[in-house]
Amino acid sequence: MMTTEGGDPHGFEEDEDEFLFNEYSIDDSLDSITRLERYHSSDFSLQRMVLVRDIMDTALEAGHEQTMKRLIPLLPAFVNDSEPAVRQALAEQIFPLAEFVCKHDVDGGQGYTEVLSSFVPFAIELLSDKNSDVGASAVSALLKVCDLIKPDDLEQHVVVVLQELAHDERAEEYRVVAAELCDELAPRFGRELCLTRVLPEVRLLADDSSFAVRKTVAAHIGKLCKTLGPEDAVEKVFPLYQTLSKDMIWGVRKACAESIASISEGVTPEVRAGELAVIFNGFIEDISRWVRVAASVNLGPYLYTFGQNSCPASLVQIFASMAHDEGGTDTDYPEYCAYNFPAVALTVGKDRWEELEPAFLTLVKDLQWKVRKTLSHSLHETAKIVGTEITERTLADAFELFLKDLDEVRIGCLLHVDEFLEVMSTKKRELYIPKLCLLTESSDSWRLRMLIGSTLGKLAQLVSPDFCKEHISPLCIKMVDDSVSDVRSAMFGSLAQVLKHLSTSGEGHAQSLLEAVLRSATGTSFQRRQILPHIAMECVLNGSEDLFVEHFLTPLCELARDPVANVRIVVAKAVSEIAKHPSFSGDDRVLEAIALLRQDRDQDVAFFAGSADAYSRAEPQRLENERIRAETYAAVLAAKEQSAEADPAFPPAFPSPQQPSSSQELLAKHEAALSADTQPPADEANDSDQQQQQQQQQQLETHADSEQPAEPAAEAAEIDQQKQQQQQQSSETDASSSSTHPDQPPHGGEAAQGSADGGAQQDGGAEPREPSDAAAEEEADVAAAAAPRPEAETGDQPMRDDEEEGGEGAETDAGQPAAAAAQEAVLGSTDEPSVDLSATPTPGPAEGEEAPGDTTPADAASAEQQQQQEQEQEGGEGEAEVKAAEGTESATPPPQPTSDATGSDPVVGAS
């Protein structure tokens, strides 16, 4: 691996990455057109593509003059770019840029001249690109650019180019493009120019030696027929189509079958029903399967061109046979038949329904669900075509079957169920509406419930008020309280329409529905209280002003004082929309509700109520909160750095006992600032909110003071005193103490807390409480320093205090270990079970070692004496031994407390 002078093995890679970044990055400090000039010839294709895609924005920023002078001269480099993606991106930008140049032309035609001399040649050059995507984009661009060209200039700048392409023998792609453009541009050229200049080129291309050129002519000839007119089309163009329909290449014949509908629109009715029908029959019987499929797929559009009652019966029969899929199960004939069925039914008429009825009944029971789905989506249109009698006799059964089908099929019926039932008689409507109501219970799909709910209002208009009260009203009451929000939203407009329909009868039909809506305004759930504002607004929008004033205006204004902001937001939206209605623009109660909501302490409520300065009023408070956050963050970092400098043994990542409490206080202020973002400005909050906020602030400050000592500036003496105590405790503590972690200070309270963490908390004990004040912490330090500390062996097994000292002085008068007493002094009394921290359980001895329990007091004394002598000799090596002992302890599994059989306090084993 290569290394730099400094020995960095990754220096070469970093230099290379920096070089690549500098080489391929774009200087964003440059203006857009200068950036285009600098990087348009970049070796990095991605840079060039980005520049081309943004070229329209560059022109808008640079202006018309700079675009003409500096931008357009750079385009030829992109036209000849080696990357197809760049050329395609340019083709997509040709028309927008040409339109900009023409629209903002202030020099008396210079922009239009540039379109003729630059943009048209650019598009034509890209037409014959080897990449098909580039060519397709260029064709689309040229068609749009021709709309900017005056008719007198089309012949010179476009038709001449097409003639050159049509006679170009270098590659067939040029002639293919010419054949396509002759048809696509025919409406822009006009009849005279097509007869004199375009039609001769089409004849030449239709007789081309390349089948690809002939195929393109066969597929693009319909617009030319429409431009020339029926007579000229039959005389001059239709013979070309007849010749191509008998071409030896099946691809050419397939293209003729696909364009038969466009040819039919451009010829006379006699040719459409005579000679063209004969050609279609030839396609149906063609030896190529692809030609037959193409003819069947385009039969529906072909039949639609005939008009009413003029379709040949033979062609209608062929169309109906597609429903039976006589061509085999591997075709999509039934789907195409179902898709084109309404168009053919409209063309044939209801008088000839018997010719299509067998096909319809077959499609209804087709095994493919996509066929049934297609038919269900158009069932209402078919019903409008055939009328009430045929609908009730044939289509009603299909409608009932579709309601029991898959959800994809049922959705097609439900989308337009009101239009379908409108064709039927009142008796039939009242027969199917209860089935729709039961459908909401039999299906778990919320989308079906949403569709049904959105149409209930329209269905109510189709039946009597008595029937609506009995069947539709109960469903409205149930669905307006649906668990899905979209279902409830769909019900609001429908329920308002149902109320309007029922209230017109004047017989109290709407009473039960009104009571249900009014009860929702006092519901315990805030979602239920949102129902009334929506329905009130819908009543105003559908013209039920009297209903709104009589029943909904008063409770709507009362909801403006709802304790939940989400309810007030809905009320704000509703009253703002209601205030736009001429009948309520000056209503005192509506204006009072709007004024109240504009002064709401919630910013969103005030915004939706139409308060333009709802957020501007809170802007100073937001800026102040941001300032507090920044100061707090800086103070916390400074406090951590100061703590690390005061005692380097404390890593910055771990909180030190000597860390000043200013961080905690500032964090408390920080939390208060965060909560202030969601609170209203001080001048808008009520007294109770202010008191509650002050109490929370006091609690936060009290908690911060209890957790840490005072700030360094005010309590410097106390910090020094605590450091001295800590050093004294460290000197008194044995160097081989096994309870001290390398990353934690050897503080008495911390050691006791670490022991508690290793014992009681592993058994699910609660976190020990911190000392409530500085005096209690100082007391705990003294008690912890006076307590005997457990010593760690140099071997693998830690020893208990009672084993080291022969069992003397290990417990207090209360019978508890000394370390436990120290813990109680530090942590305070808790309700959690006490744990014997001094009698630390030890794992079993290693193989070949003597158990700790067999050690005699004499052996312990001699071992202690020998250890003291070794410590005096080694001196400064004790710290290394401590680290070694701590490393040994870290590999020892944590002790687990045990409990007696009676379920009393857990006691750590003594052996």
PDB file of C-alpha atoms in Angstrom, residues 200 349 775:
ATOM      1  CA  PRO A 200     -46.419  12.007 -53.668  1.00  0.00           C
ATOM      2  CA  GLY A 349     -78.855   0.647 -30.291  1.00  0.00           C
ATOM      3  CA  ALA A 775     -25.172  18.025  53.897  1.00  0.00           C
TER       4      ALA A 775
END
